[in-house]
C-alpha positions as MATLAB code, in Angstrom:
seq = 'MATAPTPSQLLTLGMFVFGMDTLAYSDLQRRITWRHEASDRFGARPAVQFIGPGDDDVTIAGGCIPEIAGRYSALDTLASIGDTGDAWALMNGLGEVWGYYVIVGLDLTHQTVMAGGVPRRIDFTVTLKRKD';
ca = [
       1.317  -16.652  -18.748;
      -0.172  -15.012  -15.650;
      -2.618  -16.887  -13.488;
      -5.944  -15.542  -12.296;
      -5.936  -13.935   -8.854;
      -7.426  -15.920   -6.010;
      -8.962  -14.680   -2.751;
      -5.960  -16.092   -0.926;
      -3.585  -13.769   -2.809;
      -4.863  -10.291   -3.523;
      -1.513   -8.574   -3.012;
       1.822   -9.533   -1.463;
       4.243   -7.282    0.426;
       7.403   -9.285    1.022;
       6.186  -12.482    2.656;
       2.929  -10.908    3.875;
      -0.077  -11.925    1.781;
      -3.177   -9.737    1.703;
      -6.110  -12.123    1.343;
      -9.373  -13.329    2.847;
      -7.620  -15.494    5.431;
      -5.141  -12.801    6.550;
      -6.206   -9.250    5.697;
      -8.473   -8.420    2.778;
      -8.675   -4.865    1.509;
     -11.540   -3.086   -0.188;
      -9.641   -0.128   -1.651;
      -6.230    0.231   -3.244;
      -4.981    3.571   -4.520;
      -1.699    4.047   -6.364;
      -0.267    7.485   -7.172;
       2.698    7.683   -9.553;
       4.350   11.049  -10.230;
       7.071   12.398  -12.528;
       9.401   15.314  -11.877;
       9.687   18.334  -14.170;
      11.969   21.255  -13.374;
      11.130   24.767  -14.609;
      13.609   27.517  -15.522;
      12.386   31.073  -15.838;
      12.822   32.816  -19.218;
      12.473   36.494  -19.991;
       9.303   37.295  -21.954;
       8.260   33.656  -22.274;
       6.834   30.836  -20.280;
       9.319   28.922  -18.144;
      11.235   26.161  -19.897;
      10.291   22.804  -18.443;
      12.548   19.769  -18.480;
      11.737   16.220  -17.438;
      14.209   15.126  -14.755;
      12.948   11.651  -13.866;
      10.400    9.649  -11.959;
       8.921   11.001   -8.748;
       7.063    9.348   -5.903;
       5.134    6.104   -6.262;
       2.787    5.744   -3.298;
       0.254    3.004   -2.590;
      -2.581    3.232   -0.065;
      -4.418    0.061    0.919;
      -7.606    0.286    2.997;
     -10.102   -2.209    4.305;
     -11.657   -3.779    7.340;
     -10.665   -6.781    9.393;
     -13.639   -8.725   10.756;
     -12.347  -12.055   12.101;
     -15.869  -13.549   12.201;
     -16.021  -13.117    8.423;
     -12.504  -12.669    7.047;
      -9.063  -11.798    8.317;
      -7.128  -11.965   11.570;
      -6.254   -9.186   13.994;
      -2.761  -10.688   14.292;
      -2.199   -9.758   10.621;
      -2.316   -6.088   11.657;
       0.376   -6.767   14.270;
       2.450   -8.458   11.565;
       2.154   -5.383    9.326;
       3.257   -3.175   12.229;
       6.272   -5.455   12.763;
       7.159   -5.209    9.072;
       6.959   -1.420    9.326;
       9.206   -1.471   12.411;
      12.041   -2.996   10.363;
      12.230    0.004    8.033;
      13.117   -2.407    5.225;
      11.830   -2.216    1.660;
       9.783   -5.205    0.516;
       8.698   -6.336   -2.937;
       5.072   -5.461   -3.691;
       3.390   -7.907   -6.059;
      -0.200   -7.978   -7.236;
      -2.304  -11.142   -7.458;
      -1.258  -11.662  -11.075;
       2.413  -11.912  -10.109;
       3.402   -8.472  -11.409;
       6.077   -6.846   -9.208;
       5.407   -3.113   -8.777;
       8.681   -2.357   -7.008;
      10.120   -2.261   -3.490;
       8.110   -0.394   -0.872;
       8.421    0.634    2.759;
       5.503    1.007    5.142;
       5.286    4.674    6.127;
       1.937    4.563    7.908;
      -0.617    2.216    9.459;
      -3.905    3.717   10.633;
      -6.267    1.572   12.722;
      -9.849    2.354   13.757;
     -11.525    0.022   16.271;
     -15.278   -0.255   15.748;
     -18.137   -1.860   17.642;
     -16.075   -2.398   20.772;
     -17.356   -5.167   23.039;
     -16.722   -5.979   26.693;
     -13.044   -5.965   27.557;
     -12.295   -3.444   24.799;
     -12.272   -6.046   22.041;
     -13.427   -4.619   18.699;
     -15.610   -6.657   16.359;
     -14.041   -4.805   13.433;
     -10.821   -2.884   12.822;
     -10.655   -0.629    9.784;
      -7.121   -0.156    8.501;
      -5.186    1.988    6.074;
      -1.626    1.059    5.103;
       0.505    3.669    3.336;
       3.471    2.479    1.277;
       6.221    4.476   -0.440;
       8.374    3.100   -3.224;
      12.030    2.994   -2.301;
      13.843    1.436   -5.269;
];
């Protein structure tokens, strides 16, 4: 029996937990594709054959505002995970494993920059690609 998700565990990538105390996200998009190969035929539409699963990409976006929720160091941790090039298990808050994913992109936007160049908010987008 699955347990209800809590704010402390929205999503887990390896040992990194997306949550209110680390890095909460507001948007999650998952795109799953399947591959079909076409062969031309004379006087008819191409014959199409299913050849297997395609890409499975996940995009996670949100904002880190340490005064409210999250830590800037969590973004550094995600960058370090991406630097390894390793695939990590991605599991939702209900404990369902989606597969093994690599980080292929991390976009950061600093907003409301204060004295010393310190932002009050960093918007982030993490792009994952399934590897297994």
